[in-house]
PDB file of C-alpha atoms in Angstrom:
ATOM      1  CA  UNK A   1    -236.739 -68.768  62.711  1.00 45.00           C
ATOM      2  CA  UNK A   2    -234.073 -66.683  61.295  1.00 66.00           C
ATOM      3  CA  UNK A   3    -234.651 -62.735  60.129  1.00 80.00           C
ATOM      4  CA  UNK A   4    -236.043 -61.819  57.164  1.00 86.00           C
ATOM      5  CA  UNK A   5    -233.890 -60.242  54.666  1.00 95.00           C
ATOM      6  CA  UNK A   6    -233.184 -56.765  54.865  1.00 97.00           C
ATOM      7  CA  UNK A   7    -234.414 -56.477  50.924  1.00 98.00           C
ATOM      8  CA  UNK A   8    -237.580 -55.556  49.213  1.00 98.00           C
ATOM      9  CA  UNK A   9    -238.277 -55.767  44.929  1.00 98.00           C
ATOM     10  CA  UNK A  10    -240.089 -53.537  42.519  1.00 98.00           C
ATOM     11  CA  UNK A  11    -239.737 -55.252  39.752  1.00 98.00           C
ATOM     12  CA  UNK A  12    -240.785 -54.237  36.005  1.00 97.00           C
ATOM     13  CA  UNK A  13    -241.946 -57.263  33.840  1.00 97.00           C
ATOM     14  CA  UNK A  14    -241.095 -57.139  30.055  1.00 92.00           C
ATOM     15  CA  UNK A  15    -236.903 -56.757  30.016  1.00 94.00           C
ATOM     16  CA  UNK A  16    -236.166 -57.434  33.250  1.00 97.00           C
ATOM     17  CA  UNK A  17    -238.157 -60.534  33.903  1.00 98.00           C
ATOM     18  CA  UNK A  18    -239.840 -61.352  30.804  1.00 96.00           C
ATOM     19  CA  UNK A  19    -237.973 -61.081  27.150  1.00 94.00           C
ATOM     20  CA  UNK A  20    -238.922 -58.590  25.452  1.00 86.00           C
ATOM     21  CA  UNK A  21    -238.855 -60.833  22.247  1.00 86.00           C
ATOM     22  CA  UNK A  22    -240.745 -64.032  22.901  1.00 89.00           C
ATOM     23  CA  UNK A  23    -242.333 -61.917  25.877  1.00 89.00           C
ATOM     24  CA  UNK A  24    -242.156 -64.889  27.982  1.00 95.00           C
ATOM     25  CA  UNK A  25    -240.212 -66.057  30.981  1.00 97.00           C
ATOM     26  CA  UNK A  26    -237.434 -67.339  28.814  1.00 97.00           C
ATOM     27  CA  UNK A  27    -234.291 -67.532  31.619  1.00 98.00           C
ATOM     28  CA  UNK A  28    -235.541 -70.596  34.349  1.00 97.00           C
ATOM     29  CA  UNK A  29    -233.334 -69.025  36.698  1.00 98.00           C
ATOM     30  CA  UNK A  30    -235.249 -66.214  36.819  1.00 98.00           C
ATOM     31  CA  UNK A  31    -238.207 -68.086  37.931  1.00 98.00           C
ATOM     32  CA  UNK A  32    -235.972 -70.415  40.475  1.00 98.00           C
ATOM     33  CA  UNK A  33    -234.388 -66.843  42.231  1.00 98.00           C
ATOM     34  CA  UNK A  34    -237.826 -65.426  42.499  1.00 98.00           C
ATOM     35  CA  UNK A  35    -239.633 -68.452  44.041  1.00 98.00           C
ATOM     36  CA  UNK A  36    -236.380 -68.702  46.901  1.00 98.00           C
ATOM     37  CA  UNK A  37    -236.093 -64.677  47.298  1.00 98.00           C
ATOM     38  CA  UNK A  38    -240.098 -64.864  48.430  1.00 98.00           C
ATOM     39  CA  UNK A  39    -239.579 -68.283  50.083  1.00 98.00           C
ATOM     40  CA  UNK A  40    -237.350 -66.382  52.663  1.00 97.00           C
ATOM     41  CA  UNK A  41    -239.484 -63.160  53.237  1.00 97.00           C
ATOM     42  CA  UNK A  42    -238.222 -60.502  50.098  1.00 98.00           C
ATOM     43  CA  UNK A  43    -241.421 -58.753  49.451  1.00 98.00           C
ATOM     44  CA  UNK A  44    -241.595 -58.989  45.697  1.00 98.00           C
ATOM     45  CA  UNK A  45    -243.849 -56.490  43.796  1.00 98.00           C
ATOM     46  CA  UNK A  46    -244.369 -56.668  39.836  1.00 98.00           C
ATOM     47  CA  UNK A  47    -244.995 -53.133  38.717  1.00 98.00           C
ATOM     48  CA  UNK A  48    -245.707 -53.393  35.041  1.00 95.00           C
ATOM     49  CA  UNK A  49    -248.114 -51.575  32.231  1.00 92.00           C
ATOM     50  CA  UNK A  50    -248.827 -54.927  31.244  1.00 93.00           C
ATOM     51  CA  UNK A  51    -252.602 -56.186  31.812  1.00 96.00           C
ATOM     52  CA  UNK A  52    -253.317 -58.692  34.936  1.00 98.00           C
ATOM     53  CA  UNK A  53    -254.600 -61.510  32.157  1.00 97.00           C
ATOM     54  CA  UNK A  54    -250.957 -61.155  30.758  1.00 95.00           C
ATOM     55  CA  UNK A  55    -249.195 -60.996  34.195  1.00 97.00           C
ATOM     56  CA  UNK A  56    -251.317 -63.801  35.323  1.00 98.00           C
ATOM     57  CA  UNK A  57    -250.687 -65.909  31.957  1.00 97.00           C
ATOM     58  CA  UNK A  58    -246.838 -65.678  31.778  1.00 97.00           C
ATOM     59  CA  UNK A  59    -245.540 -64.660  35.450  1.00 98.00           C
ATOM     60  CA  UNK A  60    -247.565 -66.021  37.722  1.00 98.00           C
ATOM     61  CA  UNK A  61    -248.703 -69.440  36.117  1.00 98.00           C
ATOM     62  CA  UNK A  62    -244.839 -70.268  35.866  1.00 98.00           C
ATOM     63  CA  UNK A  63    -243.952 -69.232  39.297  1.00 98.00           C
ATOM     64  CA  UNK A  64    -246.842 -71.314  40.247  1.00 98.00           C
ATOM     65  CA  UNK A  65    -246.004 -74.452  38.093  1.00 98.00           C
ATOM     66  CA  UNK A  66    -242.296 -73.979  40.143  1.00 98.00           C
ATOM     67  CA  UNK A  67    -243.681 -74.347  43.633  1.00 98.00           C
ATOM     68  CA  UNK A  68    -244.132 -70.294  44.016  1.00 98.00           C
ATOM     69  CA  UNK A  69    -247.591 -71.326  46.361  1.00 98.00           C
ATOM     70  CA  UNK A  70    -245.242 -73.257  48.808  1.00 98.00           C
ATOM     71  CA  UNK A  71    -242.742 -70.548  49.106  1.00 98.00           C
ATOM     72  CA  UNK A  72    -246.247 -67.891  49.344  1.00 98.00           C
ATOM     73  CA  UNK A  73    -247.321 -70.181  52.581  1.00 97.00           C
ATOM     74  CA  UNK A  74    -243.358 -69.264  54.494  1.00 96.00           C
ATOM     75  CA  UNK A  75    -244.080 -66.818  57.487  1.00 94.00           C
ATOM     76  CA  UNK A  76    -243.668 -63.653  55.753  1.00 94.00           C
ATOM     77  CA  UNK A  77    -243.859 -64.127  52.352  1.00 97.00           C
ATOM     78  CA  UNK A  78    -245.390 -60.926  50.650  1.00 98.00           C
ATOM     79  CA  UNK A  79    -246.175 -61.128  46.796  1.00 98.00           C
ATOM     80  CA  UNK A  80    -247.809 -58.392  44.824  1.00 98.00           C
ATOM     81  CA  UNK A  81    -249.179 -57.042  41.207  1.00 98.00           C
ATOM     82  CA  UNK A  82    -249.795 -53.747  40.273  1.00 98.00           C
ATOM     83  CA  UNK A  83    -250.964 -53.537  36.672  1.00 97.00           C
ATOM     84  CA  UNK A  84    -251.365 -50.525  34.179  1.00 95.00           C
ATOM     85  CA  UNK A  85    -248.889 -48.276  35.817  1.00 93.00           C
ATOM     86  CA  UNK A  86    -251.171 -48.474  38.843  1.00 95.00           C
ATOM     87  CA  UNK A  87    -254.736 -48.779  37.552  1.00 96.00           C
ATOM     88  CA  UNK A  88    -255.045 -52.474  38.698  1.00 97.00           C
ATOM     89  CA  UNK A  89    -253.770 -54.429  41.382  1.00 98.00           C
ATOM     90  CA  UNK A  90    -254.340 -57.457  42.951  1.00 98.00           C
ATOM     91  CA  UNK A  91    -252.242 -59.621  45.756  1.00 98.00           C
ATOM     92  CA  UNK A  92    -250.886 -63.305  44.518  1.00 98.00           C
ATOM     93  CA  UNK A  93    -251.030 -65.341  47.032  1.00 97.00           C
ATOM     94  CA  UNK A  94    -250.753 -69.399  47.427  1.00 97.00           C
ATOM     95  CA  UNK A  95    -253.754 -69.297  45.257  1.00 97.00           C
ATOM     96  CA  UNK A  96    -252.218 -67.457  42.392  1.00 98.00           C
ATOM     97  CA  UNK A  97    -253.725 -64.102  41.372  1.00 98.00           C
ATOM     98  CA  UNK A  98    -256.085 -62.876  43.604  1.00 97.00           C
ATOM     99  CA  UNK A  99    -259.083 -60.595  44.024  1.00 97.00           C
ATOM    100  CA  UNK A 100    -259.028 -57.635  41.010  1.00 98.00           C
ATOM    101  CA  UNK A 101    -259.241 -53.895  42.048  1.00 97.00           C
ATOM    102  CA  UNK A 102    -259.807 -51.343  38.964  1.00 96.00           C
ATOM    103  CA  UNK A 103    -259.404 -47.759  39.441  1.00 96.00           C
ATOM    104  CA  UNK A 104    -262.510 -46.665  37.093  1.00 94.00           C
ATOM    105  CA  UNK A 105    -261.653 -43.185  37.748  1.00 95.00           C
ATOM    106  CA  UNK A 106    -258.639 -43.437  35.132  1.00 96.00           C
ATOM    107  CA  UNK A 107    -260.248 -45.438  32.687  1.00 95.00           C
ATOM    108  CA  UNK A 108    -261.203 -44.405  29.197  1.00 96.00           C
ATOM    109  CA  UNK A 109    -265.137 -43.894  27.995  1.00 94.00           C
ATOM    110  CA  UNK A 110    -265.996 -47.093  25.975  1.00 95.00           C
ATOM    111  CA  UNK A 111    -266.429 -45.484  22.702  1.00 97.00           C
ATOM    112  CA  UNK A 112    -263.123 -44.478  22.848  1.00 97.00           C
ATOM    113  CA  UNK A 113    -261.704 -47.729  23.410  1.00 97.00           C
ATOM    114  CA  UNK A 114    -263.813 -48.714  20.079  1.00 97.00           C
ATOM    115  CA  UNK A 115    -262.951 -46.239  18.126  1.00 98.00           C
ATOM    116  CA  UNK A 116    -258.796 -47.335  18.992  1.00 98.00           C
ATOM    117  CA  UNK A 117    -259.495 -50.719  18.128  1.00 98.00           C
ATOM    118  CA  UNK A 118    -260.795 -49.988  15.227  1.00 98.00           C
ATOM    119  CA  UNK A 119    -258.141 -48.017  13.705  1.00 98.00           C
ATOM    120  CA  UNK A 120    -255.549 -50.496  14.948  1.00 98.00           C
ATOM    121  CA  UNK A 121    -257.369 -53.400  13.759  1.00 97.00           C
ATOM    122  CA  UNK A 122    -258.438 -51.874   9.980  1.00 97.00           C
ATOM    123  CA  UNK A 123    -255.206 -50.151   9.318  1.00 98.00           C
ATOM    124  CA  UNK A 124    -252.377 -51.388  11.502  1.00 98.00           C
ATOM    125  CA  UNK A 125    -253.425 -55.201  11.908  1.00 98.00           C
ATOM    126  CA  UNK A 126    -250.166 -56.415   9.682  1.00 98.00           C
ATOM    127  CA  UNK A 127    -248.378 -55.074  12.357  1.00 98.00           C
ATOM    128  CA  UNK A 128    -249.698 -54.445  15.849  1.00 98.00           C
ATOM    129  CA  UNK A 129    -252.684 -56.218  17.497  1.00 98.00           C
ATOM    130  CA  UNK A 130    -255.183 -54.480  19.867  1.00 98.00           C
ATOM    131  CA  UNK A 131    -254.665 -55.468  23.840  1.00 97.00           C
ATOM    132  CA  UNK A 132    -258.517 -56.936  24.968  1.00 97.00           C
ATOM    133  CA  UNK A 133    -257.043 -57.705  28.318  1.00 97.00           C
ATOM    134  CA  UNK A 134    -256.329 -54.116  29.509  1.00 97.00           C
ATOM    135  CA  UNK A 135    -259.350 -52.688  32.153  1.00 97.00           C
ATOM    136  CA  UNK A 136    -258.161 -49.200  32.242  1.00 96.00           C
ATOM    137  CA  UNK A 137    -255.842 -47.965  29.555  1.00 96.00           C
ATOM    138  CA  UNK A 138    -255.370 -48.910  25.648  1.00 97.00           C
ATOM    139  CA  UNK A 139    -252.994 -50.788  24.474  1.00 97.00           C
ATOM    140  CA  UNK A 140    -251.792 -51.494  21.122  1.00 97.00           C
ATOM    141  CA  UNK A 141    -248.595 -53.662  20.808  1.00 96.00           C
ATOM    142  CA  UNK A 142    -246.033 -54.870  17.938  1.00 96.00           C
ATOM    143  CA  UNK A 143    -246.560 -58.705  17.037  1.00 95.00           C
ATOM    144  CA  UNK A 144    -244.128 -60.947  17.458  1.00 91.00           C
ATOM    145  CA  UNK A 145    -243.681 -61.962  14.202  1.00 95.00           C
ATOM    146  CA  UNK A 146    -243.292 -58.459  12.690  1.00 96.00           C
ATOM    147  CA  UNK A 147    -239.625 -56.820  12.707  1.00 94.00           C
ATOM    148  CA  UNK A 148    -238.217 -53.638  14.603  1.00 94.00           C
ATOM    149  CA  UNK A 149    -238.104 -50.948  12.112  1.00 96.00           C
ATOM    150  CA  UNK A 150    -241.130 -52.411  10.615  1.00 97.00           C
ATOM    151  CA  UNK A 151    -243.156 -51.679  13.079  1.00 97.00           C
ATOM    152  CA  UNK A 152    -241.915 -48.413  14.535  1.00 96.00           C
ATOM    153  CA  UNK A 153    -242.454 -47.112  10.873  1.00 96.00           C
ATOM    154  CA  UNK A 154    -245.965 -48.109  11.998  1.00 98.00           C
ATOM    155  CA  UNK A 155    -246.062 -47.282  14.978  1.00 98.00           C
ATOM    156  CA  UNK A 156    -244.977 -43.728  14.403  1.00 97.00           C
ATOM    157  CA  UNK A 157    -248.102 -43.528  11.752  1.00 97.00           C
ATOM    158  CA  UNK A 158    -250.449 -45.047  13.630  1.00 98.00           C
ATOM    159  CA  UNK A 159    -249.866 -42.858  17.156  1.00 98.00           C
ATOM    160  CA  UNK A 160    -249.916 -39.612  14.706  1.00 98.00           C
ATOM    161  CA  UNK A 161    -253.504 -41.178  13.810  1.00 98.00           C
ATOM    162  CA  UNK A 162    -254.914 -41.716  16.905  1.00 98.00           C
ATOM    163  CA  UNK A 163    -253.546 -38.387  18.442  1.00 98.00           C
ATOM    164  CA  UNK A 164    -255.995 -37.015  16.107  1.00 98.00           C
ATOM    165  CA  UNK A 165    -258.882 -39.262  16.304  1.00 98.00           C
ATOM    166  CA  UNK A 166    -259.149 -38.920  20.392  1.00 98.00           C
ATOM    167  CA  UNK A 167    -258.982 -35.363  19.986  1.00 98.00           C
ATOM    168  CA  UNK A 168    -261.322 -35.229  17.378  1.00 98.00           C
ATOM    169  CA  UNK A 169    -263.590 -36.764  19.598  1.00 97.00           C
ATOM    170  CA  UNK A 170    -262.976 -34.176  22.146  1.00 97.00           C
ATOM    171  CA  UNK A 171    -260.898 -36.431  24.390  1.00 97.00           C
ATOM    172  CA  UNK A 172    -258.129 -34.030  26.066  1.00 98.00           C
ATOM    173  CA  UNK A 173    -254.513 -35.764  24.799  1.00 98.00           C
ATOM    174  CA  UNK A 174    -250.416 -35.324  25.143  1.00 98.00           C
ATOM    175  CA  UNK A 175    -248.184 -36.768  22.501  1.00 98.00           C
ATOM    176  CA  UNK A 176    -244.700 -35.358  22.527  1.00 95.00           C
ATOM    177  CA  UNK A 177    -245.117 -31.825  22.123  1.00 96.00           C
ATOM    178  CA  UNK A 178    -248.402 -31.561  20.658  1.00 97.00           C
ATOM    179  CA  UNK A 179    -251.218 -31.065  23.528  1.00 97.00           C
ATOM    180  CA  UNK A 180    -255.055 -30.897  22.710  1.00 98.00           C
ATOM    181  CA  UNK A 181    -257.529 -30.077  25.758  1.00 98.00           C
ATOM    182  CA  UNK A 182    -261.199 -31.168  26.404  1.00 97.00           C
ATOM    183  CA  UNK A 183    -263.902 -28.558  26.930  1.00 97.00           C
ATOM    184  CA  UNK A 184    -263.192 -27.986  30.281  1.00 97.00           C
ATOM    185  CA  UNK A 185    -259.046 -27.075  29.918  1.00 98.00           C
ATOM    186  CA  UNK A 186    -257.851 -30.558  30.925  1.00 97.00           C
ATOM    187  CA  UNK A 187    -255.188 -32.949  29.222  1.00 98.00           C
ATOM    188  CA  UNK A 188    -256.571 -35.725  31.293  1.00 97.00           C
ATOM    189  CA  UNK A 189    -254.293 -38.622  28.670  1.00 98.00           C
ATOM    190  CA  UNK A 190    -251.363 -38.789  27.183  1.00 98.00           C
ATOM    191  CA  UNK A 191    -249.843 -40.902  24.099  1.00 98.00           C
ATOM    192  CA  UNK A 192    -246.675 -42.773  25.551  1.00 94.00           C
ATOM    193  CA  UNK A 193    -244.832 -45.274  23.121  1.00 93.00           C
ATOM    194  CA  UNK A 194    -242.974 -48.189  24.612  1.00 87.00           C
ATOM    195  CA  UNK A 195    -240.394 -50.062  22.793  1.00 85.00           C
ATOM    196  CA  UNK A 196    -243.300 -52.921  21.933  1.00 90.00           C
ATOM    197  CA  UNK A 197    -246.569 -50.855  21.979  1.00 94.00           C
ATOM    198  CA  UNK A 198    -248.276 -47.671  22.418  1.00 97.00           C
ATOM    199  CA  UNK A 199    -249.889 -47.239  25.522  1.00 96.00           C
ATOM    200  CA  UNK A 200    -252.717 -44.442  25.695  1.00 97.00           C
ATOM    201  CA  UNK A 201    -253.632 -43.615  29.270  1.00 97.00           C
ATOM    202  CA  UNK A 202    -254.366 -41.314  32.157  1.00 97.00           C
ATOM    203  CA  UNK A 203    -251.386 -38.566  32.818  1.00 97.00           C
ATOM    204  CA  UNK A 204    -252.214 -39.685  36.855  1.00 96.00           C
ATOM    205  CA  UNK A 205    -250.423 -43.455  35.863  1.00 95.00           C
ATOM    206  CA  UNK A 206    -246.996 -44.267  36.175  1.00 93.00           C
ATOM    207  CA  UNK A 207    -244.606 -46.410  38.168  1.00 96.00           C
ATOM    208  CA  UNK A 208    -244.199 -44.084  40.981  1.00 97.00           C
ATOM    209  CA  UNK A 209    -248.249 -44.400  41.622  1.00 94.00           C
ATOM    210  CA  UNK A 210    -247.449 -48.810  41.340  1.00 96.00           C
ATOM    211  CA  UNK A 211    -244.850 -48.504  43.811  1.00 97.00           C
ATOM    212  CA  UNK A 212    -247.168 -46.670  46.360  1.00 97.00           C
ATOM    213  CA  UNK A 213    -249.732 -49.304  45.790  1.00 96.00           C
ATOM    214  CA  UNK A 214    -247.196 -52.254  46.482  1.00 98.00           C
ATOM    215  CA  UNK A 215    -245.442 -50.612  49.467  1.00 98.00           C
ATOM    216  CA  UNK A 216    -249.221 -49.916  51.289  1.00 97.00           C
ATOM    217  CA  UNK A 217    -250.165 -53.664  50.473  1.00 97.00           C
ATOM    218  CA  UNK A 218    -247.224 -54.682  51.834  1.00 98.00           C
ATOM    219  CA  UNK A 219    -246.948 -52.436  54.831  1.00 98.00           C
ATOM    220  CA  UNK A 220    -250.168 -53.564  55.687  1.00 97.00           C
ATOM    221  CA  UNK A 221    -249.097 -56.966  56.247  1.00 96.00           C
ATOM    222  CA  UNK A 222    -245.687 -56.661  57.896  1.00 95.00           C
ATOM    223  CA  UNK A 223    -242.623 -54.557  58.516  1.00 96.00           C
ATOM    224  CA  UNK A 224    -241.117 -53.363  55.586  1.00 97.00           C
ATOM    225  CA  UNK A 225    -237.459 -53.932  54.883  1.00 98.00           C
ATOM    226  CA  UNK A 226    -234.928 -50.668  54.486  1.00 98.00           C
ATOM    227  CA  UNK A 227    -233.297 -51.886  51.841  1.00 98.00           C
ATOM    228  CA  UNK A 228    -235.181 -51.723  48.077  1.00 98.00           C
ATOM    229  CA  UNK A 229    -233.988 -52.461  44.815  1.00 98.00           C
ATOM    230  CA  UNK A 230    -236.080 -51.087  41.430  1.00 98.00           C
ATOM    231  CA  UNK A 231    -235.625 -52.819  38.454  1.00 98.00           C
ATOM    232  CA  UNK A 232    -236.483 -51.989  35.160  1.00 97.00           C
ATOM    233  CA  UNK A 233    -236.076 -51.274  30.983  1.00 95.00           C
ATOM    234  CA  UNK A 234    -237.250 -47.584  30.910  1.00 92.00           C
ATOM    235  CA  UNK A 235    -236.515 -43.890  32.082  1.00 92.00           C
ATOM    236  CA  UNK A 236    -240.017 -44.055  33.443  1.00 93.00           C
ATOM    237  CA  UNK A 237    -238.642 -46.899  35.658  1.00 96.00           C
ATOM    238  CA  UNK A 238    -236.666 -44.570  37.728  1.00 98.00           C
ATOM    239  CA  UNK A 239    -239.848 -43.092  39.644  1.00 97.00           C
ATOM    240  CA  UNK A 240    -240.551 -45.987  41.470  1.00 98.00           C
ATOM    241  CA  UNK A 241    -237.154 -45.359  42.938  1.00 98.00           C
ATOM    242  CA  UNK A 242    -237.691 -42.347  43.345  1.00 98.00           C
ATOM    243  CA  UNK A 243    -240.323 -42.678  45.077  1.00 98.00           C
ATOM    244  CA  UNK A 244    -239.091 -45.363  47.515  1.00 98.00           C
ATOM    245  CA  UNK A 245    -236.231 -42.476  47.977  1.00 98.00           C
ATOM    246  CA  UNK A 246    -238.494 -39.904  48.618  1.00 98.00           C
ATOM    247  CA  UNK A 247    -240.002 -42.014  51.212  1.00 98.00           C
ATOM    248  CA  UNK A 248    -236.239 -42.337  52.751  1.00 98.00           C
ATOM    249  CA  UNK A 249    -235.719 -45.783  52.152  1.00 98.00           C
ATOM    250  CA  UNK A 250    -231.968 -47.416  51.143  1.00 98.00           C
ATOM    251  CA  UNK A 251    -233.166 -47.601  47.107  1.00 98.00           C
ATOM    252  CA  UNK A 252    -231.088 -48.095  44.177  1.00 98.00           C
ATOM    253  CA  UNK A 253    -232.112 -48.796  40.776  1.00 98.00           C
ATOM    254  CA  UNK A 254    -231.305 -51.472  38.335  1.00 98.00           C
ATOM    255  CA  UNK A 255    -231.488 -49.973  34.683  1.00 98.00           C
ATOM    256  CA  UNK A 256    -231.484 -53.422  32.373  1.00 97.00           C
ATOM    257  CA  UNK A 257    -231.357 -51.075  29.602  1.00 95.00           C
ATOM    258  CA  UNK A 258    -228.834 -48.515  29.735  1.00 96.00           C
ATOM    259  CA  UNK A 259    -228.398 -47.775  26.058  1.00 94.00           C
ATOM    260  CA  UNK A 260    -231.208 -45.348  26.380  1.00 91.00           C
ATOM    261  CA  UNK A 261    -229.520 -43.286  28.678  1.00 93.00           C
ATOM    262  CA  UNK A 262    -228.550 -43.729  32.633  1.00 96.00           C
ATOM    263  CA  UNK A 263    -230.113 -40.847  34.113  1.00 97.00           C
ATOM    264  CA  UNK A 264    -228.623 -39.123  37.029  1.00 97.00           C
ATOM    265  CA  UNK A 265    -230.329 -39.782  40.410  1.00 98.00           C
ATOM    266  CA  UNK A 266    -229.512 -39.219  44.057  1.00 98.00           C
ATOM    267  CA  UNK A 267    -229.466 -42.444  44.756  1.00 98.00           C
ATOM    268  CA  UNK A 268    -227.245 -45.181  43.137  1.00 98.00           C
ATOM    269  CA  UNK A 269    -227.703 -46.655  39.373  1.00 98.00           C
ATOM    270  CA  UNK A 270    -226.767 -50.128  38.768  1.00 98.00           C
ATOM    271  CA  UNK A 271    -225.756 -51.449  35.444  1.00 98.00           C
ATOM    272  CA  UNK A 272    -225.506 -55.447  35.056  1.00 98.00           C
ATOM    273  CA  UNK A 273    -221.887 -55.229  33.444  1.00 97.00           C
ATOM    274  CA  UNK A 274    -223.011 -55.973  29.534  1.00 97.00           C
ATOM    275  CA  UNK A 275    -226.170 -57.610  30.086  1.00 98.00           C
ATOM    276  CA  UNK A 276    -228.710 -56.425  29.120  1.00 97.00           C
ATOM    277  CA  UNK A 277    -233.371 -57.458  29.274  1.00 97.00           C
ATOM    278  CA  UNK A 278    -233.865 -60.596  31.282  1.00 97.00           C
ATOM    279  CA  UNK A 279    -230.156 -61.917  31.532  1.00 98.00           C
ATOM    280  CA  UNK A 280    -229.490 -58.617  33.358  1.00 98.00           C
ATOM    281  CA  UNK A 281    -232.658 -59.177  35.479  1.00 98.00           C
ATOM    282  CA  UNK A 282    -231.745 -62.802  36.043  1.00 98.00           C
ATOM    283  CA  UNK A 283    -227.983 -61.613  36.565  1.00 98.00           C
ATOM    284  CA  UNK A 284    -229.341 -59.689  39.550  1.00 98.00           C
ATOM    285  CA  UNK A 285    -231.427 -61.827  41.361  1.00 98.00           C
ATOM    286  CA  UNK A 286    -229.155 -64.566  41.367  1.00 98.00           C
ATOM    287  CA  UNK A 287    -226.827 -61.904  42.999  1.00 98.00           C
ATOM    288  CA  UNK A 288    -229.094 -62.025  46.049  1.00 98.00           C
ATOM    289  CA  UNK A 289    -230.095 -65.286  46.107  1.00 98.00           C
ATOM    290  CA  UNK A 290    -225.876 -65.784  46.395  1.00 98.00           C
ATOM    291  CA  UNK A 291    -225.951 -63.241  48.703  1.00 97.00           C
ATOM    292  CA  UNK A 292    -228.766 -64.810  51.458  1.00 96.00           C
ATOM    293  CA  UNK A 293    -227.084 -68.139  51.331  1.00 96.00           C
ATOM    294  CA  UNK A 294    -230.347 -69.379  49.479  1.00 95.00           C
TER     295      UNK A 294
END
């Protein structure tokens, strides 16, 4: 049996893999290069804000339809999720999506949740719809038949509304520059806008904390490769480079969307040429599927 490649994936979901439009798996490719990349031994992570239902619905179902549980039975095939910026994970195995762990320590007190809902749902429902399938964090995201600047007109309006009604309620809360704390000093949340949503979560979340959860579940079950590549739409992206630098691994990062600004690292920024989202993603992995011969 020949060597596993020397190559391991942290891979963000919506731009790189999924469109950020129809939010979907819309490049087959994409699915093809995954399913032969963890065929041949790439441990392949998806490190995403995005809910396990969601992950389970459009990632892992199509990787599964594709022949992804053959390629999960290959000696040394490692596949991984790591949901909410690290407040769920679960393995995917030839099964699919396996066994749920929630980190209740970073969750938010149900009443809060309702209160979120609410406001999206009786104000903002012409143009965002409430996330039920997040277990941690809230979630409220654009809907896919509502336009750009329609909805960040909303969304700006609606964030600026429920900065002040988790305060209100005496939840500690960050949003830009504005910082409220509980009774006790803390800022335990913060308000952080994506280019589809707002997510509204624990300050102790964020891709750095995902890519620590994939690397243990993976170290766990095998030698990890030297080589890692981190892929992703965002600044916050970076960190789970930088953490896989700060561990002293061979890490560079794939930014999909560079128009928001490359930021400078100590370790090596790639940019896909002009593509950008999921033909960038699918761009790169088809680079290393070329490059294994696969």
């Amino acid at each position: 049996m020949s060597a596993a490649p020397d190559l391991g994936l942290l891979l963000d979901v919506d731009g790189p893999i999924a469109s950020p439009v129809s939010r979907t798996i819309a490049i087959p490719t994409i699915i093809d290069d995954l399913i032969a990349l963890t065929a041949a031994g790439v441990p392949v992570a998806f490190v995403t804000g995005r809910s396990d239902a969601f992950i389970n619905e459009q990632v892992v179902a199509p990787l599964m339809a594709h022949g992804l549980a053959d390629a999960l039975r290959a000696p040394g095939a490692r596949m991984f999720g790591v949901f909410e910026k690290g407040a769920v994970w679960a393995p995917i195995d030839e099964n699919g999506l396996g066994e749920i762990t929630v980190d209740e320590s970073v969750a938010f007190r149900p009443d809060d949740i309702a209160a979120i809902r609410d406001l999206a749902e009786a104000t903002y429902g012409d143009t965002m719809f409430f996330d039920e399938t997040k277990r941690a964090m809230i979630s409220v995201e654009q809907r896919t038949d509502v336009d750009s600047p329609t909805y960040y007109a909303a969304q700006s309006a609606f964030q600026d509304e429920a900065y002040a009604l988790l305060t209100g309620r005496g939840l500690g809360l960050r949003y830009g520059d504005r910082e409220q704390p509980d009774d006790t000093g803390a800022v335990p949340f913060r308000v952080d806008p994506t280019v589809i949503s707002t997510d509204i979560e624990s300050v102790l979340l964020d891709k750095d904390r995902g890519a620590v959860r994939a690397l243990e579940h993976f170290a766990a079950r095998g030698p990890l490769p030297r080589t890692w590549r981190s892929v992703g739409d965002s600044r916050s992206d970076y960190k789970m480079a930088d953490q896989l630098h700060a561990d002293g691994f061979d890490v560079a990062h794939v930014d999909v969307r560079p128009s928001d600004g490359v930021l400078d690292k100590p370790y090596r920024v790639i940019i896909e040429g002009d593509l950008i989202h999921d033909e960038a993603g699918a761009a790169f992995l088809r680079y290393w599927r070329t490059q294994f011969g696969l």
